[in-house]
mmCIF file of C-alpha atoms and ligand atoms in Angstrom:
data_model
loop_
_atom_site.group_PDB
_atom_site.id
_atom_site.type_symbol
_atom_site.label_atom_id
_atom_site.label_comp_id
_atom_site.label_asym_id
_atom_site.label_seq_id
_atom_site.Cartn_x
_atom_site.Cartn_y
_atom_site.Cartn_z
ATOM 1 C CA UNK A 1 47.266 -33.110 1.563
ATOM 2 C CA UNK A 2 47.641 -29.713 3.215
ATOM 3 C CA UNK A 3 47.045 -27.908 -0.020
ATOM 4 C CA UNK A 4 43.807 -29.712 -0.864
ATOM 5 C CA UNK A 5 42.426 -28.935 2.602
ATOM 6 C CA UNK A 6 43.052 -25.219 2.074
ATOM 7 C CA UNK A 7 41.678 -25.435 -1.433
ATOM 8 C CA UNK A 8 38.427 -26.946 -0.141
ATOM 9 C CA UNK A 9 38.076 -24.297 2.551
ATOM 10 C CA UNK A 10 38.723 -21.482 0.079
ATOM 11 C CA UNK A 11 36.204 -23.002 -2.315
ATOM 12 C CA UNK A 12 33.573 -22.989 0.429
ATOM 13 C CA UNK A 13 34.317 -19.361 1.345
ATOM 14 C CA UNK A 14 34.238 -18.266 -2.288
ATOM 15 C CA UNK A 15 30.897 -20.025 -2.765
ATOM 16 C CA UNK A 16 29.429 -18.354 0.330
ATOM 17 C CA UNK A 17 30.579 -14.904 -0.790
ATOM 18 C CA UNK A 18 29.146 -15.523 -4.258
ATOM 19 C CA UNK A 19 25.746 -16.472 -2.807
ATOM 20 C CA UNK A 20 25.774 -13.360 -0.599
ATOM 21 C CA UNK A 21 26.712 -11.075 -3.484
ATOM 22 C CA UNK A 22 24.016 -12.534 -5.760
ATOM 23 C CA UNK A 23 21.414 -12.069 -3.042
ATOM 24 C CA UNK A 24 22.440 -8.453 -2.473
ATOM 25 C CA UNK A 25 22.358 -7.727 -6.193
ATOM 26 C CA UNK A 26 18.889 -9.254 -6.635
ATOM 27 C CA UNK A 27 17.639 -7.284 -3.656
ATOM 28 C CA UNK A 28 18.964 -4.012 -4.990
ATOM 29 C CA UNK A 29 17.238 -4.374 -8.370
ATOM 30 C CA UNK A 30 13.805 -4.990 -6.831
ATOM 31 C CA UNK A 31 13.878 -1.716 -4.880
ATOM 32 C CA UNK A 32 13.066 0.762 -7.628
ATOM 33 C CA UNK A 33 9.784 2.576 -7.098
ATOM 34 C CA UNK A 34 7.814 4.690 -9.496
ATOM 35 C CA UNK A 35 6.275 7.918 -8.346
ATOM 36 C CA UNK A 36 3.439 9.315 -10.418
ATOM 37 C CA UNK A 37 3.822 12.527 -12.333
ATOM 38 C CA UNK A 38 1.795 15.314 -10.800
ATOM 39 C CA UNK A 39 0.091 17.755 -13.114
ATOM 40 C CA UNK A 40 -2.585 15.705 -14.820
ATOM 41 C CA UNK A 41 -3.668 16.326 -18.397
ATOM 42 C CA UNK A 42 -7.342 16.677 -19.266
ATOM 43 C CA UNK A 43 -7.099 13.517 -21.388
ATOM 44 C CA UNK A 44 -5.907 11.666 -18.291
ATOM 45 C CA UNK A 45 -8.797 13.061 -16.228
ATOM 46 C CA UNK A 46 -11.302 12.022 -18.937
ATOM 47 C CA UNK A 47 -9.814 8.534 -19.007
ATOM 48 C CA UNK A 48 -10.030 8.394 -15.208
ATOM 49 C CA UNK A 49 -13.666 9.465 -15.236
ATOM 50 C CA UNK A 50 -14.462 6.726 -17.756
ATOM 51 C CA UNK A 51 -12.726 4.073 -15.623
ATOM 52 C CA UNK A 52 -14.494 5.430 -12.540
ATOM 53 C CA UNK A 53 -17.959 5.198 -14.122
ATOM 54 C CA UNK A 54 -17.273 1.609 -15.168
ATOM 55 C CA UNK A 55 -15.646 0.259 -12.039
ATOM 56 C CA UNK A 56 -16.343 2.469 -9.051
ATOM 57 C CA UNK A 57 -19.512 4.524 -9.465
ATOM 58 C CA UNK A 58 -21.841 1.653 -8.496
ATOM 59 C CA UNK A 59 -20.663 2.146 -4.917
ATOM 60 C CA UNK A 60 -19.222 5.651 -4.861
ATOM 61 C CA UNK A 61 -21.918 7.402 -6.951
ATOM 62 C CA UNK A 62 -21.852 8.789 -10.483
ATOM 63 C CA UNK A 63 -19.981 11.902 -9.345
ATOM 64 C CA UNK A 64 -17.998 10.271 -6.514
ATOM 65 C CA UNK A 65 -20.406 11.861 -4.055
ATOM 66 C CA UNK A 66 -20.857 8.553 -2.216
ATOM 67 C CA UNK A 67 -23.817 6.192 -1.811
ATOM 68 C CA UNK A 68 -25.473 5.257 1.440
ATOM 69 C CA UNK A 69 -25.649 1.479 1.131
ATOM 70 C CA UNK A 70 -28.805 1.237 3.238
ATOM 71 C CA UNK A 71 -30.795 3.533 0.950
ATOM 72 C CA UNK A 72 -30.060 2.006 -2.440
ATOM 73 C CA UNK A 73 -31.169 -1.166 -4.088
ATOM 74 C CA UNK A 74 -27.809 -2.583 -5.138
ATOM 75 C CA UNK A 75 -27.233 -5.295 -2.582
ATOM 76 C CA UNK A 76 -26.243 -2.941 0.209
ATOM 77 C CA UNK A 77 -23.105 -1.921 -1.646
ATOM 78 C CA UNK A 78 -22.468 1.629 -0.566
ATOM 79 C CA UNK A 79 -19.269 3.590 -0.548
ATOM 80 C CA UNK A 80 -18.107 6.855 1.007
ATOM 81 C CA UNK A 81 -17.805 10.132 -0.879
ATOM 82 C CA UNK A 82 -14.430 10.496 -2.561
ATOM 83 C CA UNK A 83 -14.662 14.270 -2.862
ATOM 84 C CA UNK A 84 -11.438 15.616 -1.396
ATOM 85 C CA UNK A 85 -9.763 12.275 -0.562
ATOM 86 C CA UNK A 86 -6.957 13.167 -2.975
ATOM 87 C CA UNK A 87 -4.764 11.177 -5.328
ATOM 88 C CA UNK A 88 -2.835 9.581 -2.441
ATOM 89 C CA UNK A 89 -5.905 7.739 -1.174
ATOM 90 C CA UNK A 90 -6.914 6.553 -4.667
ATOM 91 C CA UNK A 91 -3.425 5.305 -5.475
ATOM 92 C CA UNK A 92 -3.135 3.590 -2.091
ATOM 93 C CA UNK A 93 -6.543 1.898 -2.247
ATOM 94 C CA UNK A 94 -6.331 0.743 -5.870
ATOM 95 C CA UNK A 95 -2.623 -0.149 -6.058
ATOM 96 C CA UNK A 96 -2.854 -2.390 -2.986
ATOM 97 C CA UNK A 97 -5.895 -4.105 -4.532
ATOM 98 C CA UNK A 98 -8.265 -2.919 -1.767
ATOM 99 C CA UNK A 99 -10.425 -1.189 -4.372
ATOM 100 C CA UNK A 100 -12.603 -1.983 -6.213
ATOM 101 C CA UNK A 101 -14.198 -3.661 -3.225
ATOM 102 C CA UNK A 102 -15.697 -7.033 -4.109
ATOM 103 C CA UNK A 103 -18.637 -6.666 -1.722
ATOM 104 C CA UNK A 104 -19.663 -5.435 1.705
ATOM 105 C CA UNK A 105 -16.942 -6.532 4.132
ATOM 106 C CA UNK A 106 -15.652 -5.397 7.503
ATOM 107 C CA UNK A 107 -12.273 -4.482 6.048
ATOM 108 C CA UNK A 108 -11.221 -4.282 2.430
ATOM 109 C CA UNK A 109 -8.670 -7.056 1.929
ATOM 110 C CA UNK A 110 -5.649 -6.599 -0.311
ATOM 111 C CA UNK A 111 -6.269 -8.520 -3.518
ATOM 112 C CA UNK A 112 -4.899 -8.848 -6.986
ATOM 113 C CA UNK A 113 -4.517 -5.332 -8.367
ATOM 114 C CA UNK A 114 -7.082 -4.779 -11.119
ATOM 115 C CA UNK A 115 -5.710 -1.643 -12.760
ATOM 116 C CA UNK A 116 -2.276 -0.877 -14.172
ATOM 117 C CA UNK A 117 -0.203 2.122 -12.981
ATOM 118 C CA UNK A 118 -1.434 4.297 -15.860
ATOM 119 C CA UNK A 119 -5.083 3.574 -15.114
ATOM 120 C CA UNK A 120 -4.535 4.159 -11.402
ATOM 121 C CA UNK A 121 -2.896 7.505 -12.198
ATOM 122 C CA UNK A 122 -5.917 8.399 -14.362
ATOM 123 C CA UNK A 123 -8.385 7.447 -11.607
ATOM 124 C CA UNK A 124 -6.339 9.456 -9.101
ATOM 125 C CA UNK A 125 -6.202 12.446 -11.463
ATOM 126 C CA UNK A 126 -9.982 12.357 -11.895
ATOM 127 C CA UNK A 127 -10.693 12.248 -8.149
ATOM 128 C CA UNK A 128 -8.068 14.941 -7.486
ATOM 129 C CA UNK A 129 -9.727 17.133 -10.140
ATOM 130 C CA UNK A 130 -13.008 17.129 -8.170
ATOM 131 C CA UNK A 131 -11.543 18.709 -5.035
ATOM 132 C CA UNK A 132 -8.097 19.153 -3.532
ATOM 133 C CA UNK A 133 -6.875 16.465 -1.143
ATOM 134 C CA UNK A 134 -3.647 14.811 -0.029
ATOM 135 C CA UNK A 135 -1.603 14.173 -3.182
ATOM 136 C CA UNK A 136 0.575 11.168 -3.894
ATOM 137 C CA UNK A 137 4.125 11.897 -2.733
ATOM 138 C CA UNK A 138 6.655 13.301 -5.195
ATOM 139 C CA UNK A 139 9.893 11.607 -6.166
ATOM 140 C CA UNK A 140 11.768 13.897 -3.702
ATOM 141 C CA UNK A 141 9.410 13.140 -0.835
ATOM 142 C CA UNK A 142 9.962 9.414 -1.417
ATOM 143 C CA UNK A 143 13.750 9.694 -1.538
ATOM 144 C CA UNK A 144 14.860 8.217 1.772
ATOM 145 C CA UNK A 145 18.480 7.571 0.746
ATOM 146 C CA UNK A 146 19.759 10.185 3.238
ATOM 147 C CA UNK A 147 17.362 9.296 6.052
ATOM 148 C CA UNK A 148 18.486 7.715 9.306
ATOM 149 C CA UNK A 149 17.368 4.119 9.863
ATOM 150 C CA UNK A 150 17.951 4.450 13.624
ATOM 151 C CA UNK A 151 15.760 7.552 13.829
ATOM 152 C CA UNK A 152 13.127 5.817 11.693
ATOM 153 C CA UNK A 153 13.148 2.868 14.076
ATOM 154 C CA UNK A 154 12.550 5.215 16.990
ATOM 155 C CA UNK A 155 9.657 6.925 15.192
ATOM 156 C CA UNK A 156 8.232 3.580 14.115
ATOM 157 C CA UNK A 157 8.223 2.268 17.690
ATOM 158 C CA UNK A 158 6.445 5.404 18.927
ATOM 159 C CA UNK A 159 3.898 5.755 16.127
ATOM 160 C CA UNK A 160 3.313 2.474 14.338
ATOM 161 C CA UNK A 161 4.387 -0.576 16.349
ATOM 162 C CA UNK A 162 1.364 -0.637 18.692
ATOM 163 C CA UNK A 163 -0.658 -1.804 15.681
ATOM 164 C CA UNK A 164 1.849 -3.153 13.167
ATOM 165 C CA UNK A 165 4.198 -4.940 15.603
ATOM 166 C CA UNK A 166 7.814 -3.961 16.259
ATOM 167 C CA UNK A 167 9.106 -5.352 13.015
ATOM 168 C CA UNK A 168 6.151 -4.205 10.905
ATOM 169 C CA UNK A 169 4.790 -7.697 10.438
ATOM 170 C CA UNK A 170 1.251 -6.820 11.434
ATOM 171 C CA UNK A 171 -1.119 -7.705 14.215
ATOM 172 C CA UNK A 172 -4.764 -8.122 15.236
ATOM 173 C CA UNK A 173 -6.839 -5.179 16.435
ATOM 174 C CA UNK A 174 -10.145 -5.252 18.294
ATOM 175 C CA UNK A 175 -13.430 -6.035 16.471
ATOM 176 C CA UNK A 176 -11.815 -8.575 14.149
ATOM 177 C CA UNK A 177 -9.877 -5.856 12.355
ATOM 178 C CA UNK A 178 -6.175 -6.268 11.683
ATOM 179 C CA UNK A 179 -3.190 -4.089 10.934
ATOM 180 C CA UNK A 180 -1.523 -5.759 7.950
ATOM 181 C CA UNK A 181 2.126 -6.635 7.551
ATOM 182 C CA UNK A 182 4.095 -3.810 5.939
ATOM 183 C CA UNK A 183 6.493 -6.128 4.137
ATOM 184 C CA UNK A 184 4.615 -6.022 0.807
ATOM 185 C CA UNK A 185 3.974 -2.285 0.721
ATOM 186 C CA UNK A 186 6.094 -0.088 -1.556
ATOM 187 C CA UNK A 187 7.585 3.160 -0.172
ATOM 188 C CA UNK A 188 4.885 5.071 -2.053
ATOM 189 C CA UNK A 189 2.084 2.987 -0.503
ATOM 190 C CA UNK A 190 3.599 3.384 2.981
ATOM 191 C CA UNK A 191 3.807 7.147 2.528
ATOM 192 C CA UNK A 192 0.223 7.245 1.247
ATOM 193 C CA UNK A 193 -1.035 5.137 4.148
ATOM 194 C CA UNK A 194 0.507 7.688 6.527
ATOM 195 C CA UNK A 195 -1.082 10.725 4.820
ATOM 196 C CA UNK A 196 -4.519 9.134 4.281
ATOM 197 C CA UNK A 197 -4.958 6.895 7.365
ATOM 198 C CA UNK A 198 -7.065 4.010 5.995
ATOM 199 C CA UNK A 199 -9.727 2.620 8.357
ATOM 200 C CA UNK A 200 -8.550 2.606 12.018
ATOM 201 C CA UNK A 201 -5.128 3.924 11.124
ATOM 202 C CA UNK A 202 -4.636 7.551 12.152
ATOM 203 C CA UNK A 203 -3.660 10.232 9.643
ATOM 204 C CA UNK A 204 -0.043 11.342 10.136
ATOM 205 C CA UNK A 205 -0.075 14.902 8.798
ATOM 206 C CA UNK A 206 3.149 16.818 8.226
ATOM 207 C CA UNK A 207 2.613 18.462 11.618
ATOM 208 C CA UNK A 208 2.638 15.069 13.377
ATOM 209 C CA UNK A 209 5.399 13.537 11.280
ATOM 210 C CA UNK A 210 7.443 15.869 9.066
ATOM 211 C CA UNK A 211 8.476 14.782 5.570
ATOM 212 C CA UNK A 212 11.922 13.933 7.021
ATOM 213 C CA UNK A 213 10.283 11.810 9.743
ATOM 214 C CA UNK A 214 8.270 9.950 7.116
ATOM 215 C CA UNK A 215 11.428 9.354 5.073
ATOM 216 C CA UNK A 216 13.173 7.979 8.173
ATOM 217 C CA UNK A 217 10.252 5.579 8.685
ATOM 218 C CA UNK A 218 10.504 4.496 5.030
ATOM 219 C CA UNK A 219 14.218 3.874 5.545
ATOM 220 C CA UNK A 220 13.542 1.834 8.668
ATOM 221 C CA UNK A 221 10.858 -0.356 7.043
ATOM 222 C CA UNK A 222 13.092 -0.831 3.999
ATOM 223 C CA UNK A 223 15.900 -1.909 6.321
ATOM 224 C CA UNK A 224 13.678 -4.442 8.132
ATOM 225 C CA UNK A 225 12.374 -5.722 4.812
ATOM 226 C CA UNK A 226 15.852 -6.296 3.425
ATOM 227 C CA UNK A 227 17.441 -7.688 6.562
ATOM 228 C CA UNK A 228 18.611 -11.155 5.576
ATOM 229 C CA UNK A 229 16.930 -14.022 7.394
ATOM 230 C CA UNK A 230 19.710 -16.520 8.134
ATOM 231 C CA UNK A 231 18.773 -20.084 7.438
ATOM 232 C CA UNK A 232 16.161 -18.939 4.918
ATOM 233 C CA UNK A 233 13.483 -19.205 7.597
ATOM 234 C CA UNK A 234 11.357 -16.293 8.753
ATOM 235 C CA UNK A 235 11.089 -16.572 12.524
ATOM 236 C CA UNK A 236 8.533 -13.752 12.634
ATOM 237 C CA UNK A 237 11.195 -11.566 14.188
ATOM 238 C CA UNK A 238 10.866 -13.194 17.599
ATOM 239 C CA UNK A 239 13.604 -10.968 18.917
ATOM 240 C CA UNK A 240 17.358 -10.752 18.914
ATOM 241 C CA UNK A 241 17.877 -13.488 21.520
ATOM 242 C CA UNK A 242 15.859 -16.176 19.743
ATOM 243 C CA UNK A 243 17.172 -15.267 16.327
ATOM 244 C CA UNK A 244 20.725 -14.981 17.598
ATOM 245 C CA UNK A 245 20.522 -18.398 19.192
ATOM 246 C CA UNK A 246 19.034 -19.880 16.047
ATOM 247 C CA UNK A 247 21.759 -18.360 13.867
ATOM 248 C CA UNK A 248 24.380 -19.543 16.336
ATOM 249 C CA UNK A 249 23.145 -23.140 16.314
ATOM 250 C CA UNK A 250 22.731 -23.257 12.543
ATOM 251 C CA UNK A 251 26.179 -21.710 12.130
ATOM 252 C CA UNK A 252 27.835 -24.214 14.474
ATOM 253 C CA UNK A 253 26.136 -27.154 12.786
ATOM 254 C CA UNK A 254 27.229 -25.833 9.408
ATOM 255 C CA UNK A 255 30.828 -25.434 10.526
ATOM 256 C CA UNK A 256 30.890 -28.937 11.977
ATOM 257 C CA UNK A 257 29.460 -30.304 8.736
ATOM 258 C CA UNK A 258 32.096 -28.493 6.691
ATOM 259 C CA UNK A 259 34.875 -29.656 9.039
ATOM 260 C CA UNK A 260 33.701 -33.263 8.820
ATOM 261 C CA UNK A 261 33.408 -33.025 5.074
ATOM 262 C CA UNK A 262 36.894 -31.576 4.671
ATOM 263 C CA UNK A 263 38.251 -34.173 7.086
ATOM 264 C CA UNK A 264 36.661 -36.971 5.087
ATOM 265 C CA UNK A 265 38.082 -35.618 1.824
ATOM 266 C CA UNK A 266 41.596 -35.379 3.236
ATOM 267 C CA UNK A 267 41.496 -38.978 4.369
HETATM 268 C C1 LIG B 301 -18.505 -2.777 -3.931
HETATM 269 C C2 LIG B 301 -18.439 -1.386 -3.601
HETATM 270 C C3 LIG B 301 -17.184 -0.592 -3.981
HETATM 271 C C4 LIG B 301 -16.556 -0.506 -5.223
HETATM 272 C C5 LIG B 301 -16.934 -1.211 -6.516
HETATM 273 C C6 LIG B 301 -15.463 0.430 -5.063
HETATM 274 N N1 LIG B 301 -15.425 0.887 -3.775
HETATM 275 FE FE1 LIG B 301 -14.078 2.222 -2.983
HETATM 276 N N2 LIG B 301 -14.860 1.976 -1.131
HETATM 277 C C7 LIG B 301 -15.969 1.179 -0.820
HETATM 278 C C8 LIG B 301 -16.192 1.198 0.615
HETATM 279 C C9 LIG B 301 -17.288 0.458 1.358
HETATM 280 C C10 LIG B 301 -15.153 2.004 1.169
HETATM 281 C C11 LIG B 301 -14.913 2.317 2.642
HETATM 282 C C12 LIG B 301 -14.250 1.140 3.324
HETATM 283 C C13 LIG B 301 -12.774 1.238 3.429
HETATM 284 O O1 LIG B 301 -12.233 2.339 3.510
HETATM 285 O O2 LIG B 301 -12.106 0.166 3.441
HETATM 286 C C14 LIG B 301 -14.358 2.488 0.054
HETATM 287 C C15 LIG B 301 -13.259 3.331 0.179
HETATM 288 C C16 LIG B 301 -12.561 3.870 -0.897
HETATM 289 C C17 LIG B 301 -11.503 4.860 -0.771
HETATM 290 C C18 LIG B 301 -10.976 5.446 0.525
HETATM 291 C C19 LIG B 301 -11.697 6.728 0.799
HETATM 292 C C20 LIG B 301 -11.045 7.544 1.886
HETATM 293 O O3 LIG B 301 -11.771 8.041 2.738
HETATM 294 O O4 LIG B 301 -9.814 7.706 1.872
HETATM 295 C C21 LIG B 301 -11.084 5.138 -2.048
HETATM 296 C C22 LIG B 301 -10.018 6.120 -2.463
HETATM 297 C C23 LIG B 301 -11.857 4.315 -2.962
HETATM 298 N N3 LIG B 301 -12.752 3.565 -2.229
HETATM 299 C C24 LIG B 301 -11.699 4.316 -4.328
HETATM 300 C C25 LIG B 301 -12.336 3.428 -5.184
HETATM 301 C C26 LIG B 301 -12.073 3.332 -6.603
HETATM 302 C C27 LIG B 301 -11.081 4.211 -7.357
HETATM 303 C C28 LIG B 301 -12.869 2.335 -7.091
HETATM 304 C C29 LIG B 301 -12.925 1.810 -8.519
HETATM 305 C C30 LIG B 301 -11.678 1.323 -9.060
HETATM 306 C C31 LIG B 301 -13.650 1.813 -5.987
HETATM 307 N N4 LIG B 301 -13.306 2.506 -4.854
HETATM 308 C C32 LIG B 301 -14.594 0.809 -6.091
HETATM 309 C C33 LIG B 301 -16.758 0.494 -1.732
HETATM 310 C C34 LIG B 301 -16.454 0.284 -3.070
HETATM 311 C C1 LIG B 302 -4.198 2.410 15.420
HETATM 312 C C2 LIG B 302 -3.526 1.387 14.672
HETATM 313 C C3 LIG B 302 -2.518 1.806 13.594
HETATM 314 C C4 LIG B 302 -1.410 2.618 13.714
HETATM 315 C C5 LIG B 302 -0.937 3.369 14.950
HETATM 316 C C6 LIG B 302 -0.755 2.599 12.420
HETATM 317 N N1 LIG B 302 -1.462 1.821 11.538
HETATM 318 FE FE1 LIG B 302 -0.967 1.408 9.615
HETATM 319 N N2 LIG B 302 -2.690 0.348 9.367
HETATM 320 C C7 LIG B 302 -3.620 0.105 10.362
HETATM 321 C C8 LIG B 302 -4.752 -0.623 9.802
HETATM 322 C C9 LIG B 302 -5.997 -1.079 10.538
HETATM 323 C C10 LIG B 302 -4.464 -0.807 8.422
HETATM 324 C C11 LIG B 302 -5.349 -1.500 7.376
HETATM 325 C C12 LIG B 302 -6.296 -0.499 6.763
HETATM 326 C C13 LIG B 302 -7.129 -1.082 5.654
HETATM 327 O O1 LIG B 302 -7.028 -2.279 5.375
HETATM 328 O O2 LIG B 302 -7.902 -0.316 5.018
HETATM 329 C C14 LIG B 302 -3.152 -0.212 8.199
HETATM 330 C C15 LIG B 302 -2.497 -0.220 6.962
HETATM 331 C C16 LIG B 302 -1.222 0.233 6.745
HETATM 332 C C17 LIG B 302 -0.475 0.074 5.520
HETATM 333 C C18 LIG B 302 -0.917 -0.683 4.280
HETATM 334 C C19 LIG B 302 -0.187 -2.017 4.184
HETATM 335 C C20 LIG B 302 -0.545 -2.858 2.973
HETATM 336 O O3 LIG B 302 0.366 -3.351 2.302
HETATM 337 O O4 LIG B 302 -1.702 -3.070 2.687
HETATM 338 C C21 LIG B 302 0.724 0.693 5.711
HETATM 339 C C22 LIG B 302 1.861 0.777 4.711
HETATM 340 C C23 LIG B 302 0.736 1.242 7.057
HETATM 341 N N3 LIG B 302 -0.453 0.929 7.660
HETATM 342 C C24 LIG B 302 1.795 1.948 7.619
HETATM 343 C C25 LIG B 302 1.781 2.512 8.909
HETATM 344 C C26 LIG B 302 2.855 3.318 9.436
HETATM 345 C C27 LIG B 302 4.152 3.640 8.717
HETATM 346 C C28 LIG B 302 2.462 3.727 10.684
HETATM 347 C C29 LIG B 302 3.197 4.655 11.658
HETATM 348 C C30 LIG B 302 3.606 5.938 11.140
HETATM 349 C C31 LIG B 302 1.149 3.131 10.947
HETATM 350 N N4 LIG B 302 0.780 2.421 9.838
HETATM 351 C C32 LIG B 302 0.431 3.290 12.127
HETATM 352 C C33 LIG B 302 -3.522 0.479 11.691
HETATM 353 C C34 LIG B 302 -2.549 1.310 12.225
#
């Protein structure tokens, strides 16, 4: 009798550890991020120009000089000049699905991405070839493996949380605008958002936030993103007290259930 009780308990523990290990392994494989190669070829720039003329020039002008929506007869679809916005802005806008914009809207929503990474790199290379601007971050700039999560949390609370919420899950701004959740953004997109400052978001130049500061913020967001949510339910990060209590109750209930189950088996 004694032995089967221990066997059941060990089986439960082994199962729990196995679930945890599988989860960790799955999480680790989905973290890889691809940084674009800088140093565009002329073939890539030509390809980018072709894609731009087909998909972007109706709003941004044939030479990316911008179109004033009020002055043209294309349904009020204007777009700003892209001269000097740099590859970072193009990659950010297109890879999050904000561009191409479907129509005149207050804020470009994230949608299904319409171009693959190669095409986005070509578009970015074309725009970057027109005038210098903030470039997409390099592999080294994106490497946050040595950055401090605690420091990143501090920087995040000072610079980002007033709009994106303490845990990066987004929030409403005035005028019907919103700061989106950061949980879907890749490290590259987060870095690019900081250097380009889309819409109401300020630009965080390297004077405001050094490359190391940006890496710490990446590390912090990555940490929040990968923090396990016990019980499989996202509580919207209501805070340590609520979540702690929830975990505590679920844990107690689980232990009671296991105890009852083992007890029943023994009898
Ligand atoms: C229907 C019109 C429309 C189309 C098509 C469109 N855009 Fe835009 N684009 C806009 C408007 C309007 C804005 C400014 C609003 C905003 O920033 O959300 C903008 C902003 C941008 C920005 C940000 C500029 C900055 O200051 O950083 C980039 C980059 C961009 N577009 C690239 C593209 C690319 C590349 C394409 C083609 C794949 C494209 N757009 C297609 C209308 C359009
Ligand atoms: C003043 C408010 C404000 C602050 C401060 C701010 N942001 Fe933003 N952020 C925004 C808004 C608004 C958008 C949406 C822009 C758009 O849709 O074009 C945004 C978009 C983003 C996105 C794109 C998310 C996605 O998946 O589409 C990222 C990433 C981001 N911000 C990161 C940051 C980080 C990191 C900081 C701090 C260093 C920060 N933001 C500070 C307002 C803010």
